[in-house]
Amino acid sequence: MATRITRRLEALKAEDRAALVTFTMAGDPNYQASLDTLKGLPEAGADIIELGMPFTDPMADGPSIQKAALRALKGQHTQHKTLEMVREFRRDNQETPIVLMGYYNPIYRYGVEQFLKDASEAGVDGLIVVDLPPEHDSELCLPATRAGIDFIRLATPTTDDKRLPRVLENTSGFIYYVSVAGVTGAAAPTPESVERSITRIRAHTDLPIAVGFGIRSAEQAASIGRFADAVVVGSALISCIEHADSVEAGTRDVHALVRDLARGVRQARLATA
C-alpha cells in the first residue's frame, strides 16, 4: 500500500506541479506556538511538512536552525513532546504527510523500537536522519520501513555515480537532494547546476526528488520547481520566528511566507508551458 508521502507526490505529479515541503523546528519558540504554526501550514500551502527534532549538535544545519533547536531545548522540549505535537496535528489533519528530520542520537536514547512504535501511532510518515549512513541501515532504516515509515536519504553535490546507488538503496518516499555543499541556509543554489544534478540522479532512480538547502524566496522556489518534484524551505521560515516582534507574529510571518512560496511553486511550470 502506498504511503501518505507517495500518495501526495503522485497526486501532485498528476497535476504537473512540484510539492512545497516546509521545515520548522518542533518546540520553537515554545510548544504551543510551534503547534499553532504546524497546524496552519497546510492551509498556507505546504504539501509535505518536515518537523525538526531538536538536538544539541546539528552538524548539517546552519546558524538559524541551530538556534531554533537550542530555543526549543531551552524550553524543555523533548522527543516525547515532538511526537505529542504530531498526535495533536493528526486530530485535525489526516492528509498532510509529516516527516521528522534530525539526528540519530535522540532516537537511540529513546529506544529505536519504542520510537518507531510511538512515531507510527502518532502519525509520522517519514524520517530523515542525516548522520546515519546506508552502511548502518539495520540500525533504523530497515526497522522504520517495516513499521510503514518512509526512510528518506540525502544526496549531495559530492555524491558521485559510484556512491549514489548505495545511497538510494532502501530509500523510500523521496530522495532529498542537498543543492549546495555546506550547511542549511548557507548559500543559494544555482538552478542550472541543480537541474544537471537532478538529471543525473534520475538516471539511477524513479523516486521523486526534492531539492533543499539555500532556497529562501518564491522566485528561487519557482526556479527549482520547474524541474524538481519538490522544493524544501526551512531556514527562511525559521528566520521568521527568530526575528518576529512577538511569538504570535512569528507564526503569522511563517504562514505568510509559506503562502508566497506556494504561489511560486504553483506557477513554476505554468510560466514555461
PDB file of C-alpha atoms in Angstrom:
ATOM      1  CA  MET A   1       0.000   0.000   0.000  1.00  0.00           C
ATOM      2  CA  ALA A   2       1.343   3.421  -0.963  1.00  0.00           C
ATOM      3  CA  THR A   3       2.367   5.617   1.922  1.00  0.00           C
ATOM      4  CA  ARG A   4       0.871   9.039   2.589  1.00  0.00           C
ATOM      5  CA  ILE A   5       4.041  10.644   1.163  1.00  0.00           C
ATOM      6  CA  THR A   6       3.862   8.629  -2.056  1.00  0.00           C
ATOM      7  CA  ARG A   7       0.160   9.311  -2.497  1.00  0.00           C
ATOM      8  CA  ARG A   8       0.688  13.064  -2.100  1.00  0.00           C
ATOM      9  CA  LEU A   9       3.627  13.218  -4.523  1.00  0.00           C
ATOM     10  CA  GLU A  10       1.835  11.076  -7.122  1.00  0.00           C
ATOM     11  CA  ALA A  11      -1.226  13.343  -6.907  1.00  0.00           C
ATOM     12  CA  LEU A  12       0.902  16.442  -7.446  1.00  0.00           C
ATOM     13  CA  LYS A  13       2.751  14.789 -10.327  1.00  0.00           C
ATOM     14  CA  ALA A  14      -0.633  14.200 -11.969  1.00  0.00           C
ATOM     15  CA  GLU A  15      -1.277  17.944 -11.574  1.00  0.00           C
ATOM     16  CA  ASP A  16       2.164  18.614 -13.124  1.00  0.00           C
ATOM     17  CA  ARG A  17       3.430  20.675 -10.234  1.00  0.00           C
ATOM     18  CA  ALA A  18       6.105  20.363  -7.606  1.00  0.00           C
ATOM     19  CA  ALA A  19       5.390  19.926  -3.916  1.00  0.00           C
ATOM     20  CA  LEU A  20       6.242  22.573  -1.358  1.00  0.00           C
ATOM     21  CA  VAL A  21       7.942  20.989   1.646  1.00  0.00           C
ATOM     22  CA  THR A  22       8.262  23.223   4.709  1.00  0.00           C
ATOM     23  CA  PHE A  23      10.613  22.745   7.646  1.00  0.00           C
ATOM     24  CA  THR A  24      10.044  24.115  11.135  1.00  0.00           C
ATOM     25  CA  MET A  25      11.554  23.034  14.425  1.00  0.00           C
ATOM     26  CA  ALA A  26       9.318  21.302  16.958  1.00  0.00           C
ATOM     27  CA  GLY A  27       9.111  23.375  20.135  1.00  0.00           C
ATOM     28  CA  ASP A  28      10.420  26.617  18.589  1.00  0.00           C
ATOM     29  CA  PRO A  29       9.941  29.102  20.211  1.00  0.00           C
ATOM     30  CA  ASN A  30       7.653  27.131  22.543  1.00  0.00           C
ATOM     31  CA  TYR A  31       5.332  24.125  22.304  1.00  0.00           C
ATOM     32  CA  GLN A  32       2.032  25.941  21.731  1.00  0.00           C
ATOM     33  CA  ALA A  33       3.385  28.419  19.187  1.00  0.00           C
ATOM     34  CA  SER A  34       5.127  25.619  17.321  1.00  0.00           C
ATOM     35  CA  LEU A  35       1.891  23.610  17.260  1.00  0.00           C
ATOM     36  CA  ASP A  36      -0.074  26.645  16.054  1.00  0.00           C
ATOM     37  CA  THR A  37       2.468  27.131  13.266  1.00  0.00           C
ATOM     38  CA  LEU A  38       2.323  23.442  12.371  1.00  0.00           C
ATOM     39  CA  LYS A  39      -1.461  23.333  12.198  1.00  0.00           C
ATOM     40  CA  GLY A  40      -1.614  26.337   9.859  1.00  0.00           C
ATOM     41  CA  LEU A  41       0.961  25.119   7.343  1.00  0.00           C
ATOM     42  CA  PRO A  42      -1.348  23.018   5.103  1.00  0.00           C
ATOM     43  CA  GLU A  43      -3.854  25.847   4.675  1.00  0.00           C
ATOM     44  CA  ALA A  44      -0.972  28.230   3.891  1.00  0.00           C
ATOM     45  CA  GLY A  45       0.204  25.924   1.096  1.00  0.00           C
ATOM     46  CA  ALA A  46       2.563  23.295   2.497  1.00  0.00           C
ATOM     47  CA  ASP A  47       2.147  19.956   0.713  1.00  0.00           C
ATOM     48  CA  ILE A  48       4.508  17.987   2.961  1.00  0.00           C
ATOM     49  CA  ILE A  49       5.697  19.041   6.409  1.00  0.00           C
ATOM     50  CA  GLU A  50       9.152  18.430   7.799  1.00  0.00           C
ATOM     51  CA  LEU A  51       9.322  18.788  11.546  1.00  0.00           C
ATOM     52  CA  GLY A  52      12.726  19.086  13.148  1.00  0.00           C
ATOM     53  CA  MET A  53      13.646  17.057  16.204  1.00  0.00           C
ATOM     54  CA  PRO A  54      15.728  19.403  18.407  1.00  0.00           C
ATOM     55  CA  PHE A  55      19.291  18.243  19.031  1.00  0.00           C
ATOM     56  CA  THR A  56      22.297  19.919  20.636  1.00  0.00           C
ATOM     57  CA  ASP A  57      24.777  19.088  17.840  1.00  0.00           C
ATOM     58  CA  PRO A  58      23.004  19.543  14.490  1.00  0.00           C
ATOM     59  CA  MET A  59      26.025  19.198  12.205  1.00  0.00           C
ATOM     60  CA  ALA A  60      24.153  19.640   8.901  1.00  0.00           C
ATOM     61  CA  ASP A  61      22.302  22.775   9.994  1.00  0.00           C
ATOM     62  CA  GLY A  62      23.335  26.400   9.675  1.00  0.00           C
ATOM     63  CA  PRO A  63      23.056  29.066  12.379  1.00  0.00           C
ATOM     64  CA  SER A  64      19.288  29.698  12.032  1.00  0.00           C
ATOM     65  CA  ILE A  65      18.245  26.090  12.552  1.00  0.00           C
ATOM     66  CA  GLN A  66      20.904  25.546  15.218  1.00  0.00           C
ATOM     67  CA  LYS A  67      19.455  28.447  17.213  1.00  0.00           C
ATOM     68  CA  ALA A  68      15.919  27.123  16.692  1.00  0.00           C
ATOM     69  CA  ALA A  69      16.950  23.774  18.175  1.00  0.00           C
ATOM     70  CA  LEU A  70      18.541  25.484  21.150  1.00  0.00           C
ATOM     71  CA  ARG A  71      15.423  27.638  21.749  1.00  0.00           C
ATOM     72  CA  ALA A  72      13.302  24.504  21.775  1.00  0.00           C
ATOM     73  CA  LEU A  73      15.648  22.626  24.106  1.00  0.00           C
ATOM     74  CA  LYS A  74      15.838  25.628  26.427  1.00  0.00           C
ATOM     75  CA  GLY A  75      12.053  25.378  26.648  1.00  0.00           C
ATOM     76  CA  GLN A  76      12.379  21.759  27.812  1.00  0.00           C
ATOM     77  CA  HIS A  77      11.220  20.288  24.507  1.00  0.00           C
ATOM     78  CA  THR A  78      11.745  16.508  24.168  1.00  0.00           C
ATOM     79  CA  GLN A  79      11.264  13.681  21.678  1.00  0.00           C
ATOM     80  CA  HIS A  80       8.076  12.750  23.526  1.00  0.00           C
ATOM     81  CA  LYS A  81       6.733  16.286  23.052  1.00  0.00           C
ATOM     82  CA  THR A  82       7.578  16.176  19.325  1.00  0.00           C
ATOM     83  CA  LEU A  83       5.505  13.017  18.927  1.00  0.00           C
ATOM     84  CA  GLU A  84       2.706  14.522  21.023  1.00  0.00           C
ATOM     85  CA  MET A  85       2.739  17.505  18.650  1.00  0.00           C
ATOM     86  CA  VAL A  86       2.250  15.151  15.694  1.00  0.00           C
ATOM     87  CA  ARG A  87      -0.618  13.412  17.520  1.00  0.00           C
ATOM     88  CA  GLU A  88      -2.312  16.783  18.121  1.00  0.00           C
ATOM     89  CA  PHE A  89      -1.857  17.724  14.450  1.00  0.00           C
ATOM     90  CA  ARG A  90      -3.374  14.421  13.305  1.00  0.00           C
ATOM     91  CA  ARG A  91      -6.585  15.054  15.276  1.00  0.00           C
ATOM     92  CA  ASP A  92      -7.492  17.662  12.636  1.00  0.00           C
ATOM     93  CA  ASN A  93      -5.449  16.574   9.620  1.00  0.00           C
ATOM     94  CA  GLN A  94      -5.168  13.040   8.254  1.00  0.00           C
ATOM     95  CA  GLU A  95      -3.975  14.048   4.787  1.00  0.00           C
ATOM     96  CA  THR A  96      -0.751  16.051   5.012  1.00  0.00           C
ATOM     97  CA  PRO A  97       2.402  13.908   5.278  1.00  0.00           C
ATOM     98  CA  ILE A  98       4.744  14.634   8.181  1.00  0.00           C
ATOM     99  CA  VAL A  99       8.453  13.825   8.041  1.00  0.00           C
ATOM    100  CA  LEU A 100      10.593  14.051  11.168  1.00  0.00           C
ATOM    101  CA  MET A 101      14.113  15.326  10.468  1.00  0.00           C
ATOM    102  CA  GLY A 102      17.037  15.151  12.826  1.00  0.00           C
ATOM    103  CA  TYR A 103      19.878  13.051  14.167  1.00  0.00           C
ATOM    104  CA  TYR A 104      20.279   9.508  15.419  1.00  0.00           C
ATOM    105  CA  ASN A 105      21.401  10.126  18.983  1.00  0.00           C
ATOM    106  CA  PRO A 106      17.994  11.246  20.380  1.00  0.00           C
ATOM    107  CA  ILE A 107      16.286   8.290  18.658  1.00  0.00           C
ATOM    108  CA  TYR A 108      18.894   5.872  20.006  1.00  0.00           C
ATOM    109  CA  ARG A 109      18.410   7.219  23.536  1.00  0.00           C
ATOM    110  CA  TYR A 110      14.618   6.979  23.176  1.00  0.00           C
ATOM    111  CA  GLY A 111      14.990   3.374  22.002  1.00  0.00           C
ATOM    112  CA  VAL A 112      14.614   2.560  18.307  1.00  0.00           C
ATOM    113  CA  GLU A 113      11.802   0.028  18.625  1.00  0.00           C
ATOM    114  CA  GLN A 114       9.765   2.181  21.010  1.00  0.00           C
ATOM    115  CA  PHE A 115      10.407   5.320  18.957  1.00  0.00           C
ATOM    116  CA  LEU A 116       9.173   3.711  15.734  1.00  0.00           C
ATOM    117  CA  LYS A 117       6.092   2.317  17.502  1.00  0.00           C
ATOM    118  CA  ASP A 118       5.241   5.705  19.016  1.00  0.00           C
ATOM    119  CA  ALA A 119       6.020   7.589  15.806  1.00  0.00           C
ATOM    120  CA  SER A 120       3.839   5.285  13.714  1.00  0.00           C
ATOM    121  CA  GLU A 121       0.946   5.543  16.179  1.00  0.00           C
ATOM    122  CA  ALA A 122       1.325   9.342  16.304  1.00  0.00           C
ATOM    123  CA  GLY A 123       1.006   9.614  12.514  1.00  0.00           C
ATOM    124  CA  VAL A 124       4.595  10.161  11.370  1.00  0.00           C
ATOM    125  CA  ASP A 125       5.085   9.247   7.692  1.00  0.00           C
ATOM    126  CA  GLY A 126       8.810   9.567   7.135  1.00  0.00           C
ATOM    127  CA  LEU A 127      12.215  10.029   8.734  1.00  0.00           C
ATOM    128  CA  ILE A 128      15.289  11.966   7.630  1.00  0.00           C
ATOM    129  CA  VAL A 129      18.217  11.129   9.893  1.00  0.00           C
ATOM    130  CA  VAL A 130      21.173  12.926   8.430  1.00  0.00           C
ATOM    131  CA  ASP A 131      24.018  11.296  10.340  1.00  0.00           C
ATOM    132  CA  LEU A 132      23.123   7.650   9.740  1.00  0.00           C
ATOM    133  CA  PRO A 133      24.792   6.375   6.526  1.00  0.00           C
ATOM    134  CA  PRO A 134      23.429   3.460   4.457  1.00  0.00           C
ATOM    135  CA  GLU A 135      26.110   1.177   5.892  1.00  0.00           C
ATOM    136  CA  HIS A 136      24.025   1.250   9.101  1.00  0.00           C
ATOM    137  CA  ASP A 137      20.600   0.562   7.563  1.00  0.00           C
ATOM    138  CA  SER A 138      19.954  -2.216  10.051  1.00  0.00           C
ATOM    139  CA  GLU A 139      20.026   0.336  12.902  1.00  0.00           C
ATOM    140  CA  LEU A 140      16.991   2.348  11.858  1.00  0.00           C
ATOM    141  CA  CYS A 141      16.264   2.433   8.122  1.00  0.00           C
ATOM    142  CA  LEU A 142      15.106  -1.159   7.743  1.00  0.00           C
ATOM    143  CA  PRO A 143      13.110  -1.241  11.015  1.00  0.00           C
ATOM    144  CA  ALA A 144      11.435   2.038  10.012  1.00  0.00           C
ATOM    145  CA  THR A 145      10.441   0.648   6.632  1.00  0.00           C
ATOM    146  CA  ARG A 146       8.990  -2.450   8.297  1.00  0.00           C
ATOM    147  CA  ALA A 147       6.987  -0.117  10.557  1.00  0.00           C
ATOM    148  CA  GLY A 148       5.495   1.591   7.478  1.00  0.00           C
ATOM    149  CA  ILE A 149       7.594   4.755   7.818  1.00  0.00           C
ATOM    150  CA  ASP A 150       9.498   6.001   4.762  1.00  0.00           C
ATOM    151  CA  PHE A 151      13.241   6.463   5.259  1.00  0.00           C
ATOM    152  CA  ILE A 152      14.375   9.406   3.169  1.00  0.00           C
ATOM    153  CA  ARG A 153      18.060   9.805   2.401  1.00  0.00           C
ATOM    154  CA  LEU A 154      20.093  12.830   1.382  1.00  0.00           C
ATOM    155  CA  ALA A 155      22.259  13.060  -1.748  1.00  0.00           C
ATOM    156  CA  THR A 156      24.697  15.941  -2.116  1.00  0.00           C
ATOM    157  CA  PRO A 157      26.772  17.561  -4.890  1.00  0.00           C
ATOM    158  CA  THR A 158      29.633  15.287  -3.808  1.00  0.00           C
ATOM    159  CA  THR A 159      27.591  12.061  -4.073  1.00  0.00           C
ATOM    160  CA  ASP A 160      29.108  10.630  -7.257  1.00  0.00           C
ATOM    161  CA  ASP A 161      27.770   7.901  -9.533  1.00  0.00           C
ATOM    162  CA  LYS A 162      29.739   5.243  -7.657  1.00  0.00           C
ATOM    163  CA  ARG A 163      28.242   6.209  -4.270  1.00  0.00           C
ATOM    164  CA  LEU A 164      24.723   7.091  -5.430  1.00  0.00           C
ATOM    165  CA  PRO A 165      23.344   3.511  -5.819  1.00  0.00           C
ATOM    166  CA  ARG A 166      24.344   2.767  -2.209  1.00  0.00           C
ATOM    167  CA  VAL A 167      22.617   5.951  -1.023  1.00  0.00           C
ATOM    168  CA  LEU A 168      19.464   5.058  -2.938  1.00  0.00           C
ATOM    169  CA  GLU A 169      19.311   1.500  -1.619  1.00  0.00           C
ATOM    170  CA  ASN A 170      16.415   1.138   0.860  1.00  0.00           C
ATOM    171  CA  THR A 171      15.461   4.812   0.428  1.00  0.00           C
ATOM    172  CA  SER A 172      11.710   5.358   0.081  1.00  0.00           C
ATOM    173  CA  GLY A 173       9.239   8.237  -0.186  1.00  0.00           C
ATOM    174  CA  PHE A 174      11.613  10.585  -1.983  1.00  0.00           C
ATOM    175  CA  ILE A 175      15.296  11.402  -2.268  1.00  0.00           C
ATOM    176  CA  TYR A 176      16.368  14.728  -0.758  1.00  0.00           C
ATOM    177  CA  TYR A 177      18.985  16.475  -2.904  1.00  0.00           C
ATOM    178  CA  VAL A 178      21.117  18.954  -0.968  1.00  0.00           C
ATOM    179  CA  SER A 179      21.580  21.679  -3.556  1.00  0.00           C
ATOM    180  CA  VAL A 180      24.720  23.288  -2.141  1.00  0.00           C
ATOM    181  CA  ALA A 181      27.755  21.911  -0.374  1.00  0.00           C
ATOM    182  CA  GLY A 182      27.631  23.074   3.230  1.00  0.00           C
ATOM    183  CA  VAL A 183      25.019  23.588   5.923  1.00  0.00           C
ATOM    184  CA  THR A 184      21.379  24.680   5.653  1.00  0.00           C
ATOM    185  CA  GLY A 185      20.734  28.282   4.665  1.00  0.00           C
ATOM    186  CA  ALA A 186      24.383  28.936   3.840  1.00  0.00           C
ATOM    187  CA  ALA A 187      24.151  29.799   0.128  1.00  0.00           C
ATOM    188  CA  ALA A 188      21.668  29.948  -2.745  1.00  0.00           C
ATOM    189  CA  PRO A 189      21.765  27.105  -5.281  1.00  0.00           C
ATOM    190  CA  THR A 190      22.342  27.716  -8.977  1.00  0.00           C
ATOM    191  CA  PRO A 191      19.280  26.357 -10.845  1.00  0.00           C
ATOM    192  CA  GLU A 192      21.346  25.239 -13.825  1.00  0.00           C
ATOM    193  CA  SER A 193      23.750  23.156 -11.750  1.00  0.00           C
ATOM    194  CA  VAL A 194      20.902  21.705  -9.673  1.00  0.00           C
ATOM    195  CA  GLU A 195      18.989  20.713 -12.820  1.00  0.00           C
ATOM    196  CA  ARG A 196      22.058  18.890 -14.145  1.00  0.00           C
ATOM    197  CA  SER A 197      22.394  17.035 -10.855  1.00  0.00           C
ATOM    198  CA  ILE A 198      18.690  16.108 -10.832  1.00  0.00           C
ATOM    199  CA  THR A 199      19.003  14.725 -14.363  1.00  0.00           C
ATOM    200  CA  ARG A 200      21.964  12.621 -13.249  1.00  0.00           C
ATOM    201  CA  ILE A 201      20.115  11.265 -10.195  1.00  0.00           C
ATOM    202  CA  ARG A 202      17.000  10.437 -12.259  1.00  0.00           C
ATOM    203  CA  ALA A 203      19.141   8.047 -14.309  1.00  0.00           C
ATOM    204  CA  HIS A 204      19.536   5.972 -11.127  1.00  0.00           C
ATOM    205  CA  THR A 205      16.040   6.059  -9.576  1.00  0.00           C
ATOM    206  CA  ASP A 206      12.330   6.522 -10.149  1.00  0.00           C
ATOM    207  CA  LEU A 207      11.888   8.070  -6.693  1.00  0.00           C
ATOM    208  CA  PRO A 208      10.668  11.681  -6.607  1.00  0.00           C
ATOM    209  CA  ILE A 209      13.494  14.158  -5.952  1.00  0.00           C
ATOM    210  CA  ALA A 210      13.156  17.054  -3.514  1.00  0.00           C
ATOM    211  CA  VAL A 211      15.649  19.920  -3.531  1.00  0.00           C
ATOM    212  CA  GLY A 212      16.573  21.879  -0.418  1.00  0.00           C
ATOM    213  CA  PHE A 213      19.250  23.950   1.373  1.00  0.00           C
ATOM    214  CA  GLY A 214      19.550  27.638   0.437  1.00  0.00           C
ATOM    215  CA  ILE A 215      16.045  28.220  -1.015  1.00  0.00           C
ATOM    216  CA  ARG A 216      14.547  31.283   0.680  1.00  0.00           C
ATOM    217  CA  SER A 217      12.205  33.086  -1.750  1.00  0.00           C
ATOM    218  CA  ALA A 218       9.225  32.432  -4.016  1.00  0.00           C
ATOM    219  CA  GLU A 219      11.398  33.206  -7.025  1.00  0.00           C
ATOM    220  CA  GLN A 220      14.007  30.631  -6.032  1.00  0.00           C
ATOM    221  CA  ALA A 221      11.291  28.089  -5.260  1.00  0.00           C
ATOM    222  CA  ALA A 222       9.748  28.678  -8.680  1.00  0.00           C
ATOM    223  CA  SER A 223      13.073  28.248 -10.479  1.00  0.00           C
ATOM    224  CA  ILE A 224      13.719  24.906  -8.745  1.00  0.00           C
ATOM    225  CA  GLY A 225      10.089  23.800  -9.013  1.00  0.00           C
ATOM    226  CA  ARG A 226      10.323  23.813 -12.804  1.00  0.00           C
ATOM    227  CA  PHE A 227      12.248  20.526 -12.768  1.00  0.00           C
ATOM    228  CA  ALA A 228      12.305  19.131  -9.204  1.00  0.00           C
ATOM    229  CA  ASP A 229       9.472  17.052  -7.754  1.00  0.00           C
ATOM    230  CA  ALA A 230       9.538  19.031  -4.518  1.00  0.00           C
ATOM    231  CA  VAL A 231      11.089  22.203  -3.113  1.00  0.00           C
ATOM    232  CA  VAL A 232      12.177  22.298   0.534  1.00  0.00           C
ATOM    233  CA  VAL A 233      12.344  25.558   2.512  1.00  0.00           C
ATOM    234  CA  GLY A 234      13.499  25.667   6.123  1.00  0.00           C
ATOM    235  CA  SER A 235      15.956  28.355   7.246  1.00  0.00           C
ATOM    236  CA  ALA A 236      13.868  31.201   5.788  1.00  0.00           C
ATOM    237  CA  LEU A 237      10.855  30.051   7.828  1.00  0.00           C
ATOM    238  CA  ILE A 238      12.949  29.660  10.959  1.00  0.00           C
ATOM    239  CA  SER A 239      14.231  33.212  10.448  1.00  0.00           C
ATOM    240  CA  CYS A 240      10.637  34.476  10.558  1.00  0.00           C
ATOM    241  CA  ILE A 241      10.328  33.092  14.080  1.00  0.00           C
ATOM    242  CA  GLU A 242      13.752  34.305  15.155  1.00  0.00           C
ATOM    243  CA  HIS A 243      13.207  37.909  14.041  1.00  0.00           C
ATOM    244  CA  ALA A 244       9.496  38.367  14.876  1.00  0.00           C
ATOM    245  CA  ASP A 245       8.427  41.016  17.369  1.00  0.00           C
ATOM    246  CA  SER A 246       6.258  38.510  19.194  1.00  0.00           C
ATOM    247  CA  VAL A 247       5.511  34.797  19.292  1.00  0.00           C
ATOM    248  CA  GLU A 248       2.197  35.379  17.518  1.00  0.00           C
ATOM    249  CA  ALA A 249       3.883  37.479  14.840  1.00  0.00           C
ATOM    250  CA  GLY A 250       6.365  34.665  14.217  1.00  0.00           C
ATOM    251  CA  THR A 251       3.552  32.248  13.423  1.00  0.00           C
ATOM    252  CA  ARG A 252       1.839  34.804  11.156  1.00  0.00           C
ATOM    253  CA  ASP A 253       5.103  35.557   9.337  1.00  0.00           C
ATOM    254  CA  VAL A 254       5.803  31.858   8.732  1.00  0.00           C
ATOM    255  CA  HIS A 255       2.349  31.326   7.253  1.00  0.00           C
ATOM    256  CA  ALA A 256       2.648  34.462   5.098  1.00  0.00           C
ATOM    257  CA  LEU A 257       5.981  33.299   3.664  1.00  0.00           C
ATOM    258  CA  VAL A 258       4.596  29.799   3.025  1.00  0.00           C
ATOM    259  CA  ARG A 259       1.685  31.330   1.079  1.00  0.00           C
ATOM    260  CA  ASP A 260       4.196  33.295  -1.003  1.00  0.00           C
ATOM    261  CA  LEU A 261       6.386  30.228  -1.589  1.00  0.00           C
ATOM    262  CA  ALA A 262       3.349  28.141  -2.535  1.00  0.00           C
ATOM    263  CA  ARG A 263       2.361  30.691  -5.174  1.00  0.00           C
ATOM    264  CA  GLY A 264       5.884  30.479  -6.602  1.00  0.00           C
ATOM    265  CA  VAL A 265       5.869  26.671  -6.734  1.00  0.00           C
ATOM    266  CA  ARG A 266       2.380  26.503  -8.251  1.00  0.00           C
ATOM    267  CA  GLN A 267       3.286  28.979 -11.003  1.00  0.00           C
ATOM    268  CA  ALA A 268       6.712  27.470 -11.776  1.00  0.00           C
ATOM    269  CA  ARG A 269       5.678  25.214 -14.656  1.00  0.00           C
ATOM    270  CA  LEU A 270       2.853  27.444 -15.877  1.00  0.00           C
ATOM    271  CA  ALA A 271       5.457  30.056 -16.773  1.00  0.00           C
ATOM    272  CA  THR A 272       7.322  27.608 -19.024  1.00  0.00           C
ATOM    273  CA  ALA A 273       4.313  25.761 -20.505  1.00  0.00           C
TER     274      ALA A 273
END
